Short mmCIF file of C-alpha atoms and ligand atoms in Angstrom, two decimals:
data_model
loop_
_atom_site.label_atom_id
_atom_site.label_comp_id
_atom_site.label_asym_id
_atom_site.label_seq_id
_atom_site.Cartn_x
_atom_site.Cartn_y
_atom_site.Cartn_z
CA MET X 524 2.48 11.93 -46.57
CA GLY X 525 0.09 14.89 -46.74
CA LEU X 526 -0.83 16.90 -43.63
CA ARG X 527 -4.31 15.37 -43.44
CA THR X 528 -2.98 11.83 -43.66
CA TYR X 529 -0.31 12.67 -41.08
CA ILE X 530 -2.88 13.99 -38.63
CA ARG X 531 -5.24 11.04 -39.29
CA GLU X 532 -2.49 8.44 -38.82
CA ASN X 533 -0.91 9.98 -35.76
CA PHE X 534 -3.79 11.49 -33.84
CA ILE X 535 -7.26 10.42 -34.95
CA LEU X 536 -6.28 6.78 -35.55
CA ASP X 537 -3.91 6.63 -32.62
CA ILE X 538 -4.74 4.29 -29.80
CA LYS X 539 -7.60 4.92 -27.41
CA PRO X 540 -6.40 4.88 -23.79
CA TYR X 541 -7.57 1.91 -21.72
CA LYS X 542 -9.08 3.03 -18.43
CA PRO X 543 -9.41 0.30 -15.82
CA LYS X 544 -12.48 0.56 -13.56
CA HIS X 545 -11.13 -1.68 -10.78
CA LEU X 546 -7.60 -2.81 -9.98
CA SER X 547 -7.38 -6.28 -8.44
CA ARG X 548 -4.42 -8.34 -7.34
CA PRO X 549 -4.59 -12.02 -8.33
CA GLU X 550 -4.27 -14.52 -5.53
CA LYS X 551 -1.50 -16.61 -7.11
CA MET X 552 1.64 -14.76 -8.19
CA LEU X 553 5.29 -15.57 -8.83
CA GLU X 554 7.71 -13.45 -6.84
CA ILE X 555 10.25 -13.05 -9.64
CA VAL X 556 11.67 -10.14 -11.64
CA SER X 557 9.61 -9.35 -14.76
CA ALA X 558 8.95 -6.28 -16.88
CA TRP X 559 5.32 -7.42 -16.80
CA LYS X 560 4.99 -6.57 -13.09
CA GLY X 561 2.02 -4.27 -12.42
CA LEU X 562 -0.10 -5.52 -15.32
CA GLU X 563 -1.55 -8.28 -13.14
CA LEU X 564 -3.72 -5.55 -11.58
CA ILE X 565 -5.77 -5.00 -14.76
CA ILE X 566 -6.31 -8.52 -16.13
CA GLU X 567 -9.58 -9.17 -14.28
CA ASP X 568 -10.75 -5.70 -15.31
CA ILE X 569 -10.03 -6.47 -18.99
CA ILE X 570 -11.97 -9.75 -18.67
CA ASN X 571 -14.93 -7.89 -17.14
CA GLN X 572 -14.92 -4.81 -19.39
CA PHE X 573 -14.92 -6.95 -22.54
CA ASP X 574 -17.10 -9.70 -21.09
CA LEU X 575 -14.59 -12.45 -21.94
CA LYS X 576 -15.26 -16.09 -21.18
CA LYS X 577 -12.71 -17.67 -18.87
CA ASP X 578 -12.10 -21.02 -20.52
CA ARG X 579 -8.94 -20.83 -22.64
CA CYS X 580 -5.98 -18.48 -22.70
CA ILE X 581 -2.85 -18.73 -24.87
CA GLU X 582 0.39 -16.89 -24.28
CA PHE X 583 3.31 -16.46 -26.68
CA GLY X 584 6.38 -15.47 -24.63
CA VAL X 585 6.42 -17.11 -21.20
CA GLU X 586 10.05 -16.69 -20.18
CA PHE X 587 10.00 -17.56 -16.44
CA GLY X 588 6.21 -17.58 -16.17
CA TYR X 589 5.25 -14.32 -14.48
CA SER X 590 2.35 -13.52 -16.82
CA SER X 591 1.36 -17.20 -17.26
CA VAL X 592 0.73 -17.51 -13.52
CA VAL X 593 -1.31 -14.29 -13.55
CA PHE X 594 -3.55 -15.72 -16.31
CA SER X 595 -3.85 -19.06 -14.46
CA ASN X 596 -5.86 -17.24 -11.76
CA TYR X 597 -8.67 -16.49 -14.21
CA PHE X 598 -8.71 -19.09 -17.01
CA LYS X 599 -9.50 -22.81 -16.79
CA SER X 600 -6.51 -23.52 -19.03
CA VAL X 601 -3.43 -21.53 -20.00
CA THR X 602 -1.18 -22.66 -22.87
CA GLY X 603 2.26 -21.05 -22.78
CA VAL X 604 4.36 -21.21 -25.97
CA ASP X 605 8.03 -20.20 -25.88
CA THR X 606 11.34 -21.38 -27.29
CA PHE X 607 12.63 -20.95 -23.71
CA GLU X 608 15.88 -19.79 -25.28
CA GLY X 609 15.45 -16.02 -24.96
CA ASP X 610 15.81 -13.57 -27.82
CA GLU X 611 17.75 -10.47 -28.88
CA HIS X 612 15.83 -8.31 -26.37
CA THR X 613 15.89 -10.56 -23.28
CA ILE X 614 18.68 -10.55 -20.72
CA ASN X 615 18.50 -14.31 -20.23
CA LYS X 616 19.55 -16.23 -23.34
CA SER X 617 20.16 -19.69 -21.88
CA GLU X 618 17.78 -22.61 -22.34
CA HIS X 619 15.39 -22.90 -19.37
CA PHE X 620 12.40 -25.08 -20.31
CA ALA X 621 12.98 -27.73 -17.61
CA GLU X 622 13.62 -25.11 -14.92
CA THR X 623 10.46 -23.13 -15.79
CA SER X 624 8.34 -26.30 -16.11
CA ALA X 625 9.47 -27.39 -12.64
CA GLN X 626 8.68 -24.00 -11.15
CA LEU X 627 5.20 -23.89 -12.70
CA ALA X 628 4.35 -27.55 -11.95
CA VAL X 629 2.26 -26.44 -8.94
CA TYR X 630 -0.18 -24.72 -11.32
CA PRO X 631 -2.00 -27.66 -12.96
CA ASN X 632 -3.96 -25.49 -15.41
CA ILE X 633 -0.77 -24.19 -17.11
CA GLU X 634 0.64 -26.22 -20.00
CA LEU X 635 4.04 -25.13 -21.27
CA ILE X 636 5.07 -25.88 -24.85
CA LYS X 637 8.65 -25.53 -26.04
CA SER X 638 8.16 -24.24 -29.57
CA ASP X 639 8.72 -21.33 -31.88
CA TYR X 640 5.39 -19.48 -32.29
CA LYS X 641 5.69 -20.06 -36.07
CA ASP X 642 5.51 -23.83 -35.65
CA TRP X 643 2.67 -23.57 -33.12
CA ILE X 644 0.42 -21.33 -35.20
CA ALA X 645 0.94 -23.51 -38.28
CA GLN X 646 -0.91 -26.38 -36.59
CA ASP X 647 -3.31 -24.85 -34.01
CA ASN X 648 -6.69 -23.88 -35.42
CA SER X 649 -8.61 -23.73 -32.15
CA ARG X 650 -10.13 -20.67 -30.42
CA TYR X 651 -9.15 -18.90 -27.22
CA ASN X 652 -10.87 -16.31 -25.06
CA LEU X 653 -7.65 -14.36 -24.49
CA ALA X 654 -4.29 -14.37 -26.28
CA HIS X 655 -1.14 -12.65 -25.05
CA VAL X 656 1.77 -11.75 -27.35
CA ASP X 657 5.07 -10.96 -25.62
CA ILE X 658 7.76 -12.49 -27.87
CA VAL X 659 10.77 -10.84 -29.51
CA HIS X 660 9.78 -7.18 -29.91
CA ASN X 661 10.23 -6.82 -33.65
CA TYR X 662 7.57 -5.67 -36.11
CA GLU X 663 7.47 -8.76 -38.30
CA GLU X 664 7.18 -11.35 -35.54
CA THR X 665 4.70 -9.29 -33.50
CA TYR X 666 2.53 -8.75 -36.59
CA GLU X 667 2.59 -12.39 -37.71
CA CYS X 668 1.96 -13.86 -34.27
CA GLY X 669 -0.55 -11.11 -33.44
CA LEU X 670 -2.54 -11.68 -36.64
CA TRP X 671 -2.95 -15.36 -35.82
CA ALA X 672 -3.85 -14.45 -32.22
CA ALA X 673 -6.41 -11.83 -33.30
CA LYS X 674 -8.05 -14.36 -35.65
CA HIS X 675 -8.16 -17.10 -33.01
CA SER X 676 -9.21 -15.19 -29.88
CA ASP X 677 -11.85 -12.77 -28.61
CA CYS X 678 -9.21 -10.42 -27.22
CA THR X 679 -5.45 -10.15 -27.83
CA ILE X 680 -3.09 -8.24 -25.57
CA PHE X 681 0.45 -7.13 -26.50
CA HIS X 682 3.14 -6.16 -24.04
CA ASP X 683 5.68 -3.35 -24.62
CA THR X 684 3.66 -0.96 -26.79
CA GLU X 685 5.36 1.97 -25.02
CA SER X 686 8.93 0.69 -24.89
CA PHE X 687 9.15 -0.75 -28.42
CA PRO X 688 7.83 1.46 -31.27
CA ALA X 689 7.88 -1.63 -33.54
CA VAL X 690 5.36 -3.37 -31.27
CA ARG X 691 3.11 -0.28 -31.16
CA GLN X 692 3.20 0.03 -34.96
CA ALA X 693 2.44 -3.67 -35.46
CA VAL X 694 -0.52 -3.44 -33.09
CA LYS X 695 -1.88 -0.34 -34.87
CA ASP X 696 -1.53 -2.06 -38.24
CA LEU X 697 -3.25 -5.17 -36.88
CA ALA X 698 -6.22 -3.06 -35.76
CA LYS X 699 -6.52 -1.66 -39.28
CA ALA X 700 -6.13 -5.08 -40.93
CA THR X 701 -8.64 -6.88 -38.69
CA GLY X 702 -11.11 -4.07 -37.97
CA GLN X 703 -10.86 -4.88 -34.27
CA LYS X 704 -11.06 -2.16 -31.61
CA LEU X 705 -7.74 -1.03 -30.18
CA TYR X 706 -6.88 0.32 -26.73
CA ASN X 707 -3.58 0.99 -25.00
CA TYR X 708 -2.77 0.94 -21.30
CA PRO X 709 0.37 3.08 -21.02
CA GLN X 710 1.74 1.84 -17.70
CA HIS X 711 4.34 -0.92 -17.11
CA PHE X 712 5.85 -0.51 -20.61
CA GLY X 713 2.45 -0.50 -22.28
CA LEU X 714 -0.23 -3.05 -23.01
CA GLY X 715 -2.03 -2.94 -26.37
CA ILE X 716 -5.51 -4.46 -26.33
CA LEU X 717 -7.27 -5.63 -29.50
CA VAL X 718 -10.88 -6.64 -29.04
CA ASN X 719 -13.05 -8.59 -31.39
CA GLN X 720 -16.44 -6.94 -30.69
C1 SAM T 2186 9.85 -10.59 -22.80
S1 SAM T 2186 9.98 -12.31 -22.62
C2 SAM T 2186 8.39 -12.78 -21.99
C3 SAM T 2186 8.13 -12.28 -20.59
C4 SAM T 2186 6.97 -12.92 -19.88
N1 SAM T 2186 5.71 -12.70 -20.57
C5 SAM T 2186 6.85 -12.46 -18.45
O1 SAM T 2186 5.73 -12.38 -17.94
O2 SAM T 2186 7.87 -12.19 -17.81
C6 SAM T 2186 9.99 -12.83 -24.27
C7 SAM T 2186 10.00 -14.34 -24.47
O3 SAM T 2186 9.65 -14.60 -25.83
C8 SAM T 2186 10.34 -15.74 -26.25
N2 SAM T 2186 10.39 -15.73 -27.71
C9 SAM T 2186 11.03 -14.85 -28.50
N3 SAM T 2186 10.86 -15.15 -29.79
C10 SAM T 2186 10.08 -16.25 -29.83
C11 SAM T 2186 9.55 -17.06 -30.88
N4 SAM T 2186 9.84 -16.81 -32.16
N5 SAM T 2186 8.75 -18.09 -30.56
C12 SAM T 2186 8.49 -18.39 -29.26
N6 SAM T 2186 8.98 -17.67 -28.22
C13 SAM T 2186 9.76 -16.62 -28.50
C14 SAM T 2186 11.69 -15.65 -25.57
O4 SAM T 2186 12.29 -16.92 -25.46
C15 SAM T 2186 11.34 -15.01 -24.22
O5 SAM T 2186 11.22 -15.99 -23.22
#
């Protein structure tokens, strides 16, 4: 790689920082341990800054539902897709679909689907206002799931852009491939934001 390309790739094309205007705490929250904690404060701000409609949200990577419940405060419907079996990066690796479904049953606008994202995206051709990708933090899976999400939503957010270089790289490549605008919020392990506008 030449010096010019190196500078272009690593500085000029690097991610624009996301600057929230207002932090707001959603009313409904799960009091559980999650690496996502803290990001709930900027979800309403993202919706407002990018003028997103609040009808449909899809999330890939629910685990115990921390982020799903955050989204349920703002969107009429939240679809949460997860194998509920954990992955190579999660601490919990035991099956927990029934347990999580029971815990989230009090939130009627959340629908949980036990599925690999690959099977889900092969048959869903509908559109969402917001998509969240927080699955296994490898390049290939993040890119594949993220590409579908970017093509089927107005805004796609990706957790762990700071803690997993593979996620950050996938998100940067997705911005190039789709032409969408890319921002990064560096706190709470990083949230990449791709916007279709
Ligand atoms: C980091 S956790 C999600 C954390 C969650 N967003 C929260 O708020 O706490 C990652 C989840 O992705 C799920 N996952 C990993 N690979 C997946 C795949 N191929 N399809 C569907 N879900 C997957 C795991 O089962 C795990 O529950």
